[in-house]
mmCIF file of C-alpha atoms and ligand atoms in Angstrom:
data_model
loop_
_atom_site.group_PDB
_atom_site.id
_atom_site.type_symbol
_atom_site.label_atom_id
_atom_site.label_comp_id
_atom_site.label_asym_id
_atom_site.label_seq_id
_atom_site.Cartn_x
_atom_site.Cartn_y
_atom_site.Cartn_z
ATOM 1 C CA ILE A 209 -1.630 2.894 -4.660
ATOM 2 C CA PRO A 210 -5.366 3.586 -5.011
ATOM 3 C CA THR A 211 -6.578 3.342 -8.586
ATOM 4 C CA ALA A 212 -9.355 0.809 -8.015
ATOM 5 C CA GLY A 213 -12.325 1.372 -10.234
ATOM 6 C CA ARG A 214 -10.496 3.091 -13.071
ATOM 7 C CA ALA A 215 -10.004 1.258 -16.316
ATOM 8 C CA GLY A 216 -6.495 2.675 -16.887
ATOM 9 C CA LEU A 217 -4.185 2.007 -19.791
ATOM 10 C CA PRO A 218 -2.630 -1.353 -20.655
ATOM 11 C CA ASP A 219 0.601 -2.046 -18.733
ATOM 12 C CA SER A 220 3.683 -0.833 -20.624
ATOM 13 C CA PRO A 221 6.455 1.628 -19.705
ATOM 14 C CA SER A 222 5.290 4.320 -22.142
ATOM 15 C CA ASN A 223 1.707 3.981 -20.932
ATOM 16 C CA HIS A 224 2.944 4.204 -17.327
ATOM 17 C CA ARG A 225 4.583 7.526 -18.159
ATOM 18 C CA LEU A 226 1.472 8.786 -19.945
ATOM 19 C CA GLN A 227 -0.733 7.768 -17.037
ATOM 20 C CA PHE A 228 1.681 9.431 -14.591
ATOM 21 C CA GLU A 229 1.619 12.657 -16.615
ATOM 22 C CA ARG A 230 -2.146 12.569 -16.935
ATOM 23 C CA ASP A 231 -2.649 11.977 -13.199
ATOM 24 C CA VAL A 232 -0.161 14.669 -12.172
ATOM 25 C CA LEU A 233 -1.583 17.329 -14.513
ATOM 26 C CA ALA A 234 -5.153 16.559 -13.427
ATOM 27 C CA GLY A 235 -4.174 16.475 -9.753
ATOM 28 C CA LEU A 236 -2.377 19.819 -9.857
ATOM 29 C CA ALA A 237 -5.289 21.438 -11.722
ATOM 30 C CA ALA A 238 -7.847 20.405 -9.061
ATOM 31 C CA PRO A 239 -9.110 22.971 -6.502
ATOM 32 C CA GLN A 240 -7.446 20.918 -3.737
ATOM 33 C CA LYS A 241 -4.218 19.995 -5.470
ATOM 34 C CA THR A 242 -3.525 16.318 -5.105
ATOM 35 C CA LEU A 243 -1.049 13.673 -6.285
ATOM 36 C CA PRO A 244 -1.792 9.921 -6.199
ATOM 37 C CA CYS A 245 0.291 8.192 -3.534
ATOM 38 C CA LYS A 246 1.066 5.231 -5.788
ATOM 39 C CA TYR A 247 3.663 7.462 -7.490
ATOM 40 C CA PHE A 248 5.776 7.576 -4.316
ATOM 41 C CA TYR A 249 7.308 4.250 -5.240
ATOM 42 C CA ASP A 250 9.982 4.874 -7.848
ATOM 43 C CA GLU A 251 13.401 3.376 -7.076
ATOM 44 C CA ILE A 252 14.387 6.097 -4.595
ATOM 45 C CA GLY A 253 10.884 6.241 -3.084
ATOM 46 C CA SER A 254 10.830 2.471 -2.567
ATOM 47 C CA LYS A 255 14.193 2.654 -0.780
ATOM 48 C CA LEU A 256 12.952 5.540 1.366
ATOM 49 C CA PHE A 257 9.848 3.523 2.229
ATOM 50 C CA GLU A 258 12.058 0.592 3.288
ATOM 51 C CA SER A 259 13.926 3.023 5.583
ATOM 52 C CA ILE A 260 10.608 4.285 6.988
ATOM 53 C CA CYS A 261 9.691 0.700 7.871
ATOM 54 C CA GLU A 262 12.817 0.458 10.037
ATOM 55 C CA LEU A 263 12.118 3.637 11.993
ATOM 56 C CA GLU A 264 11.252 3.454 15.683
ATOM 57 C CA ASP A 265 8.525 6.082 15.063
ATOM 58 C CA TYR A 266 6.894 4.039 12.284
ATOM 59 C CA TYR A 267 5.531 1.299 14.564
ATOM 60 C CA LEU A 268 3.319 -0.348 11.898
ATOM 61 C CA THR A 269 5.923 -2.667 10.356
ATOM 62 C CA ARG A 270 7.379 -3.706 13.701
ATOM 63 C CA VAL A 271 4.041 -4.368 15.379
ATOM 64 C CA GLU A 272 2.728 -6.293 12.381
ATOM 65 C CA ALA A 273 5.888 -8.436 12.313
ATOM 66 C CA ASP A 274 5.516 -9.093 16.068
ATOM 67 C CA ILE A 275 1.904 -10.207 15.617
ATOM 68 C CA PHE A 276 2.963 -12.504 12.776
ATOM 69 C CA SER A 277 5.749 -14.095 14.750
ATOM 70 C CA CYS A 278 3.585 -14.604 17.865
ATOM 71 C CA ALA A 279 0.613 -16.000 15.943
ATOM 72 C CA LEU A 280 2.427 -17.878 13.185
ATOM 73 C CA ASP A 281 1.462 -21.369 14.373
ATOM 74 C CA GLU A 282 -2.172 -20.429 14.776
ATOM 75 C CA MET A 283 -2.242 -18.634 11.437
ATOM 76 C CA THR A 284 -0.749 -21.497 9.484
ATOM 77 C CA MET A 285 -3.287 -23.822 11.082
ATOM 78 C CA VAL A 286 -6.176 -21.556 10.070
ATOM 79 C CA LEU A 287 -4.786 -21.172 6.533
ATOM 80 C CA GLY A 288 -4.593 -24.932 6.140
ATOM 81 C CA GLN A 289 -2.558 -27.230 3.921
ATOM 82 C CA GLY A 290 -1.702 -26.985 0.218
ATOM 83 C CA VAL A 291 -2.493 -23.283 -0.157
ATOM 84 C CA ALA A 292 -1.534 -21.027 -3.086
ATOM 85 C CA LEU A 293 -0.619 -17.671 -1.573
ATOM 86 C CA VAL A 294 -1.359 -14.647 -3.808
ATOM 87 C CA GLU A 295 0.133 -11.316 -2.753
ATOM 88 C CA PRO A 296 -1.120 -8.113 -4.449
ATOM 89 C CA GLY A 297 1.577 -5.392 -4.313
ATOM 90 C CA ALA A 298 4.176 -7.848 -3.039
ATOM 91 C CA GLY A 299 7.271 -5.639 -3.529
ATOM 92 C CA ASN A 300 10.321 -7.479 -2.195
ATOM 93 C CA CYS A 301 8.118 -10.275 -0.767
ATOM 94 C CA GLU A 302 9.838 -9.999 2.617
ATOM 95 C CA LYS A 303 6.611 -10.370 4.574
ATOM 96 C CA ALA A 304 5.464 -13.465 2.732
ATOM 97 C CA GLU A 305 8.745 -15.327 3.075
ATOM 98 C CA PRO A 306 8.557 -16.263 6.796
ATOM 99 C CA LEU A 307 4.887 -17.091 6.359
ATOM 100 C CA LEU A 308 5.593 -19.407 3.412
ATOM 101 C CA VAL A 309 8.378 -21.083 5.386
ATOM 102 C CA ALA A 310 6.035 -21.708 8.317
ATOM 103 C CA MET A 311 2.996 -22.728 6.225
ATOM 104 C CA ASN A 312 1.874 -26.288 5.884
ATOM 105 C CA ASP A 313 3.040 -27.464 2.426
ATOM 106 C CA PRO A 314 2.101 -24.355 0.432
ATOM 107 C CA VAL A 315 1.892 -25.265 -3.262
ATOM 108 C CA ALA A 316 2.452 -21.927 -4.922
ATOM 109 C CA TYR A 317 3.240 -18.272 -4.344
ATOM 110 C CA TYR A 318 2.038 -15.617 -6.790
ATOM 111 C CA PRO A 319 3.521 -12.202 -5.960
ATOM 112 C CA LEU A 320 1.832 -9.401 -7.970
ATOM 113 C CA ASP A 321 3.704 -6.142 -8.479
ATOM 114 C CA ILE A 322 4.449 -3.467 -11.064
ATOM 115 C CA SER A 323 8.214 -3.747 -10.589
ATOM 116 C CA PRO A 324 9.637 -6.805 -12.433
ATOM 117 C CA GLU A 325 13.212 -6.306 -11.118
ATOM 118 C CA ILE A 326 12.221 -6.449 -7.464
ATOM 119 C CA LEU A 327 9.877 -9.406 -8.068
ATOM 120 C CA LEU A 328 12.465 -11.442 -9.950
ATOM 121 C CA ALA A 329 15.097 -10.922 -7.259
ATOM 122 C CA ALA A 330 12.562 -11.987 -4.620
ATOM 123 C CA GLN A 331 11.535 -15.010 -6.692
ATOM 124 C CA GLN A 332 15.127 -16.264 -6.812
ATOM 125 C CA ARG A 333 15.600 -15.696 -3.077
ATOM 126 C CA ILE A 334 12.412 -17.536 -2.108
ATOM 127 C CA GLN A 335 12.949 -20.298 -4.640
ATOM 128 C CA ARG A 336 16.398 -20.998 -3.155
ATOM 129 C CA ARG A 337 14.895 -21.275 0.307
ATOM 130 C CA LEU A 338 11.818 -23.276 -0.714
ATOM 131 C CA PRO A 339 12.843 -25.295 -3.791
ATOM 132 C CA THR A 340 9.605 -27.282 -4.061
ATOM 133 C CA LEU A 341 7.352 -24.211 -3.964
ATOM 134 C CA ASP A 342 6.071 -22.898 -7.295
ATOM 135 C CA VAL A 343 7.005 -19.180 -7.221
ATOM 136 C CA VAL A 344 5.356 -17.341 -10.126
ATOM 137 C CA PRO A 345 5.743 -13.548 -10.330
ATOM 138 C CA VAL A 346 2.861 -11.689 -11.981
ATOM 139 C CA ILE A 347 3.772 -8.234 -13.290
ATOM 140 C CA GLY A 348 1.096 -5.556 -13.157
ATOM 141 C CA ASP A 349 -0.991 -3.128 -11.126
ATOM 142 C CA PHE A 350 -3.170 -5.111 -8.732
ATOM 143 C CA THR A 351 -5.919 -2.490 -8.874
ATOM 144 C CA SER A 352 -6.368 -3.133 -12.608
ATOM 145 C CA THR A 353 -8.486 -6.034 -13.817
ATOM 146 C CA THR A 354 -5.930 -7.254 -16.359
ATOM 147 C CA VAL A 355 -3.369 -8.449 -13.821
ATOM 148 C CA TRP A 356 -5.805 -10.913 -12.282
ATOM 149 C CA GLN A 357 -6.378 -12.532 -15.654
ATOM 150 C CA GLN A 358 -2.687 -13.488 -15.698
ATOM 151 C CA LEU A 359 -3.098 -15.715 -12.647
ATOM 152 C CA PRO A 360 -3.089 -19.343 -13.767
ATOM 153 C CA LYS A 361 -6.507 -20.963 -13.553
ATOM 154 C CA SER A 362 -6.065 -23.898 -11.233
ATOM 155 C CA HIS A 363 -7.797 -25.887 -8.558
ATOM 156 C CA GLN A 364 -5.315 -24.775 -5.920
ATOM 157 C CA ARG A 365 -6.935 -23.240 -2.839
ATOM 158 C CA LYS A 366 -6.053 -19.527 -2.885
ATOM 159 C CA VAL A 367 -5.363 -17.221 0.031
ATOM 160 C CA LEU A 368 -4.769 -13.540 -0.702
ATOM 161 C CA PHE A 369 -2.080 -11.956 1.415
ATOM 162 C CA PHE A 370 -2.521 -8.199 1.873
ATOM 163 C CA PRO A 371 -0.345 -7.018 4.775
ATOM 164 C CA GLY A 372 1.302 -3.679 5.588
ATOM 165 C CA SER A 373 -1.930 -1.693 6.043
ATOM 166 C CA THR A 374 -1.922 -0.964 2.306
ATOM 167 C CA ILE A 375 -5.715 -1.068 2.569
ATOM 168 C CA GLY A 376 -5.392 2.194 4.581
ATOM 169 C CA ASN A 377 -4.155 4.062 1.504
ATOM 170 C CA PHE A 378 -7.576 3.604 -0.092
ATOM 171 C CA THR A 379 -10.579 5.703 0.925
ATOM 172 C CA PRO A 380 -13.316 3.587 2.537
ATOM 173 C CA GLU A 381 -15.233 3.534 -0.775
ATOM 174 C CA GLN A 382 -12.129 2.511 -2.728
ATOM 175 C CA ALA A 383 -11.276 -0.083 -0.063
ATOM 176 C CA ARG A 384 -14.734 -1.607 -0.459
ATOM 177 C CA GLU A 385 -14.350 -1.726 -4.228
ATOM 178 C CA LEU A 386 -10.910 -3.301 -3.925
ATOM 179 C CA LEU A 387 -11.977 -5.966 -1.430
ATOM 180 C CA GLN A 388 -15.005 -6.727 -3.577
ATOM 181 C CA ARG A 389 -12.670 -7.213 -6.503
ATOM 182 C CA PHE A 390 -10.489 -9.459 -4.350
ATOM 183 C CA ALA A 391 -13.545 -11.457 -3.275
ATOM 184 C CA GLU A 392 -14.458 -11.978 -6.943
ATOM 185 C CA GLN A 393 -11.131 -13.764 -7.447
ATOM 186 C CA LEU A 394 -11.940 -16.267 -4.721
ATOM 187 C CA ARG A 395 -14.118 -19.372 -4.491
ATOM 188 C CA PRO A 396 -16.035 -20.340 -1.372
ATOM 189 C CA GLY A 397 -13.611 -21.454 1.322
ATOM 190 C CA GLU A 398 -10.770 -19.342 -0.064
ATOM 191 C CA GLY A 399 -9.660 -16.359 1.972
ATOM 192 C CA ILE A 400 -7.681 -13.233 2.677
ATOM 193 C CA LEU A 401 -5.069 -12.472 5.312
ATOM 194 C CA LEU A 402 -5.337 -8.714 5.789
ATOM 195 C CA GLY A 403 -3.169 -6.422 7.941
ATOM 196 C CA ALA A 404 -4.489 -3.000 8.967
ATOM 197 C CA ASP A 405 -3.435 -0.176 11.247
ATOM 198 C CA LEU A 406 -5.888 0.704 14.000
ATOM 199 C CA VAL A 407 -7.250 4.005 15.339
ATOM 200 C CA LYS A 408 -5.128 5.190 18.273
ATOM 201 C CA ASP A 409 -3.715 8.201 20.068
ATOM 202 C CA SER A 410 -3.066 10.982 17.527
ATOM 203 C CA VAL A 411 0.399 11.697 18.950
ATOM 204 C CA VAL A 412 1.517 8.141 18.136
ATOM 205 C CA LEU A 413 -0.045 8.374 14.673
ATOM 206 C CA GLU A 414 1.427 11.750 13.824
ATOM 207 C CA ARG A 415 4.910 10.724 14.984
ATOM 208 C CA ALA A 416 4.753 7.758 12.622
ATOM 209 C CA TYR A 417 4.180 10.066 9.638
ATOM 210 C CA HIS A 418 6.343 12.947 10.835
ATOM 211 C CA ASP A 419 9.328 11.003 12.079
ATOM 212 C CA SER A 420 12.199 12.651 13.910
ATOM 213 C CA ALA A 421 14.723 11.417 11.317
ATOM 214 C CA HIS A 422 12.780 13.235 8.549
ATOM 215 C CA VAL A 423 12.705 10.152 6.322
ATOM 216 C CA THR A 424 8.962 10.532 5.670
ATOM 217 C CA GLU A 425 9.608 14.148 4.708
ATOM 218 C CA ALA A 426 12.154 12.967 2.108
ATOM 219 C CA PHE A 427 9.687 10.292 0.940
ATOM 220 C CA ASN A 428 6.937 12.881 0.480
ATOM 221 C CA LYS A 429 9.194 15.418 -1.257
ATOM 222 C CA ASN A 430 10.654 12.757 -3.558
ATOM 223 C CA LEU A 431 7.373 12.909 -5.443
ATOM 224 C CA LEU A 432 8.261 16.440 -6.543
ATOM 225 C CA THR A 433 11.778 15.344 -7.533
ATOM 226 C CA ARG A 434 10.229 12.555 -9.551
ATOM 227 C CA ILE A 435 7.945 15.018 -11.349
ATOM 228 C CA ASN A 436 10.941 17.292 -12.031
ATOM 229 C CA ASN A 437 12.916 14.386 -13.513
ATOM 230 C CA GLU A 438 10.222 12.537 -15.422
ATOM 231 C CA LEU A 439 7.750 15.241 -16.403
ATOM 232 C CA ASN A 440 10.058 18.154 -16.973
ATOM 233 C CA GLY A 441 8.911 19.909 -13.801
ATOM 234 C CA ASN A 442 10.629 22.824 -12.097
ATOM 235 C CA PHE A 443 9.510 22.426 -8.478
ATOM 236 C CA ASN A 444 11.899 24.068 -6.065
ATOM 237 C CA ILE A 445 11.804 21.370 -3.380
ATOM 238 C CA ASP A 446 12.945 23.759 -0.638
ATOM 239 C CA ASP A 447 9.854 25.897 -1.251
ATOM 240 C CA PHE A 448 7.634 23.083 0.073
ATOM 241 C CA ALA A 449 7.261 21.660 3.577
ATOM 242 C CA HIS A 450 6.145 18.208 4.682
ATOM 243 C CA ARG A 451 2.924 18.129 6.732
ATOM 244 C CA ALA A 452 1.217 15.089 8.275
ATOM 245 C CA PHE A 453 -1.743 15.194 10.639
ATOM 246 C CA TYR A 454 -4.444 12.899 11.963
ATOM 247 C CA HIS A 455 -7.989 13.811 10.901
ATOM 248 C CA ARG A 456 -10.181 12.436 13.671
ATOM 249 C CA VAL A 457 -13.460 12.568 11.758
ATOM 250 C CA ARG A 458 -12.069 10.977 8.604
ATOM 251 C CA GLN A 459 -10.044 8.556 10.717
ATOM 252 C CA ARG A 460 -6.952 9.024 8.632
ATOM 253 C CA VAL A 461 -3.486 10.493 8.594
ATOM 254 C CA GLU A 462 -3.206 12.933 5.708
ATOM 255 C CA MET A 463 0.103 13.860 4.150
ATOM 256 C CA HIS A 464 0.487 17.151 2.331
ATOM 257 C CA LEU A 465 3.213 19.280 0.776
ATOM 258 C CA VAL A 466 2.739 22.922 1.801
ATOM 259 C CA SER A 467 3.843 25.737 -0.474
ATOM 260 C CA LEU A 468 6.015 28.099 1.592
ATOM 261 C CA THR A 469 5.567 31.038 -0.806
ATOM 262 C CA ASP A 470 3.349 32.332 -3.592
ATOM 263 C CA GLN A 471 4.892 30.638 -6.587
ATOM 264 C CA LYS A 472 4.407 29.345 -10.111
ATOM 265 C CA VAL A 473 5.559 25.872 -11.130
ATOM 266 C CA GLU A 474 5.744 24.317 -14.577
ATOM 267 C CA VAL A 475 5.129 20.635 -15.320
ATOM 268 C CA SER A 476 5.087 19.211 -18.871
ATOM 269 C CA GLY A 477 4.765 22.739 -20.240
ATOM 270 C CA GLN A 478 1.754 23.625 -18.077
ATOM 271 C CA GLN A 479 1.881 26.266 -15.383
ATOM 272 C CA PHE A 480 0.383 25.900 -11.919
ATOM 273 C CA GLU A 481 0.036 28.645 -9.325
ATOM 274 C CA PHE A 482 0.497 28.108 -5.625
ATOM 275 C CA ALA A 483 -0.536 30.541 -2.926
ATOM 276 C CA GLU A 484 1.550 30.630 0.242
ATOM 277 C CA GLY A 485 0.155 27.943 2.570
ATOM 278 C CA GLU A 486 -1.657 26.082 -0.213
ATOM 279 C CA THR A 487 -1.111 22.332 -0.102
ATOM 280 C CA ILE A 488 -0.803 19.326 -2.384
ATOM 281 C CA HIS A 489 -2.566 16.395 -0.737
ATOM 282 C CA THR A 490 -0.277 13.422 -1.348
ATOM 283 C CA GLU A 491 -1.578 10.548 0.782
ATOM 284 C CA ASN A 492 -4.345 9.247 3.013
ATOM 285 C CA SER A 493 -3.593 6.541 5.496
ATOM 286 C CA HIS A 494 -6.882 5.367 6.942
ATOM 287 C CA LYS A 495 -7.028 3.830 10.393
ATOM 288 C CA TYR A 496 -9.660 1.285 11.337
ATOM 289 C CA THR A 497 -11.388 0.115 14.475
ATOM 290 C CA LEU A 498 -11.740 -3.650 14.938
ATOM 291 C CA SER A 499 -15.467 -3.397 14.303
ATOM 292 C CA GLY A 500 -14.872 -1.156 11.264
ATOM 293 C CA LEU A 501 -12.601 -3.794 9.757
ATOM 294 C CA ARG A 502 -15.078 -6.559 10.448
ATOM 295 C CA THR A 503 -17.835 -4.512 8.784
ATOM 296 C CA LEU A 504 -15.635 -3.745 5.773
ATOM 297 C CA LEU A 505 -14.880 -7.442 5.314
ATOM 298 C CA HIS A 506 -18.501 -8.424 5.868
ATOM 299 C CA GLU A 507 -19.829 -5.842 3.390
ATOM 300 C CA THR A 508 -17.465 -7.088 0.698
ATOM 301 C CA GLY A 509 -18.470 -10.722 0.917
ATOM 302 C CA PHE A 510 -16.043 -12.067 3.515
ATOM 303 C CA THR A 511 -16.701 -13.810 6.802
ATOM 304 C CA THR A 512 -14.122 -13.233 9.515
ATOM 305 C CA GLN A 513 -12.617 -16.481 10.749
ATOM 306 C CA LYS A 514 -10.062 -15.121 13.165
ATOM 307 C CA PHE A 515 -8.083 -11.994 14.016
ATOM 308 C CA TRP A 516 -4.900 -11.221 15.888
ATOM 309 C CA THR A 517 -3.756 -7.995 17.488
ATOM 310 C CA ASP A 518 -0.958 -6.712 19.750
ATOM 311 C CA ASN A 519 -1.507 -5.985 23.434
ATOM 312 C CA LYS A 520 -1.850 -2.222 22.818
ATOM 313 C CA GLN A 521 -4.308 -2.894 19.961
ATOM 314 C CA HIS A 522 -2.235 -0.747 17.630
ATOM 315 C CA TYR A 523 -2.569 -3.090 14.662
ATOM 316 C CA ALA A 524 -4.667 -6.046 13.531
ATOM 317 C CA ILE A 525 -4.395 -8.982 11.157
ATOM 318 C CA TYR A 526 -7.635 -10.595 9.988
ATOM 319 C CA TYR A 527 -8.213 -13.901 8.273
ATOM 320 C CA ALA A 528 -11.556 -13.963 6.451
ATOM 321 C CA GLU A 529 -13.095 -16.276 3.851
ATOM 322 C CA VAL A 530 -15.654 -15.802 1.116
HETATM 323 C C1 LIG B 778 2.303 1.753 2.261
HETATM 324 N N1 LIG B 778 1.498 2.447 3.270
HETATM 325 C C2 LIG B 778 0.706 1.488 4.038
HETATM 326 C C3 LIG B 778 2.237 3.387 4.122
HETATM 327 C C4 LIG B 778 1.271 4.030 5.144
HETATM 328 O O1 LIG B 778 1.565 3.948 6.329
HETATM 329 O O2 LIG B 778 0.245 4.566 4.740
HETATM 330 C C5 LIG B 778 2.915 4.464 3.307
HETATM 331 C C6 LIG B 778 3.575 5.523 4.143
HETATM 332 N N2 LIG B 778 3.378 6.814 4.039
HETATM 333 C C7 LIG B 778 4.110 7.449 4.920
HETATM 334 N N3 LIG B 778 4.761 6.590 5.637
HETATM 335 C C8 LIG B 778 4.462 5.350 5.155
#
C-alpha cells in the first residue's frame, strides 16, 4: 500500500507491471531485502485477505465493525447531513455500505481503488440498495496525485473514509505525508473518519499476524507466487517460512519471509542470493496509542472532533476535521 511521496508512472496495466518489476528488483537488491506490501493484493491475495478478516485471531476487522455498529448513531450525527463520502482504497466497499445506509441523506459516494472489477461490482450493489445516492467509482492508486484530480469538483461537503487500519501499513513519516495529502483535498469543516489498530499485548498482536489457520502465511507467501507468475521468478515457496513479530520500539508488527537454506533465485533474468536465515521484509503494520493518533492528526492539519474505541482499547476510530 505505501507509495506516498513517489511520483510513479501513469495508471495503465503495462505501467503497473513495469512498476511491479522495478519495485521487486530494487527491493530484492537492497541489503535488507524488501517487497512493498501493496503487491499482496492480486486476485488470490485479495481473497486471502478477506479470509484473514474473518479469522478469530485477526481481531481488527471484528472489533472495528463492533465499534461502528455501537457508535453508528453518534457517528452519523457528527458527520452531518448531505455528505459526500470519499473512500481511498475502498476495495469491495463493504465497510462503507452500512455507514452510507445509516448516514443522514448522503449525496455521493466516491470509492477509490486500483481494481475496476471489484469497484464496479460494489457500485452496482450499493446503487441497488441506495438508488438516490450518486455512486461514482474512481480508478487509481490513492497514494498517487493523479487519482485525486479525477474527483469531481463540487460544493458537496466531503468526508474521507479510511478504515481498516490501512494507515498502519505506512511508516510514521509516510503516514504523515499521506494524511497531509488527504488534508489538502479538504476544505475547512470537511473531515476524515479514520480507523487504526492500537498498541496492545504482543501475544494478541502476534497471533493476529501468525494465525493458527495459517491464512496469513499463505497471504505472505502468495507474493512469491505472484513474482513467479508475473515476473518469471523461480522462488521455491517451500524454501521460505512466514515470520511475524511485534517490534516494541518501532511499535509495529513486521512480516518477513525467511529463507530456510542458502539459495539463489532468479527474477526477470536477474539472480539474487539468499543466505540461510536471511529475510525479505514484506510488511509493517504500525500500532498507535490514542495520543499518538491525536498527534498524527494534529500534525497533519486535522482537529480531532471525536473518537470511539472498544472496551479493551484494542482499536480506535477517529473523526477529525481540517
Ligand atoms: C490491510 N492491512 C491493514 C492489514 C494489516 O493488518 O496490516 C494487512 C494484513 N497483513 C497481515 N494480515 C493483514
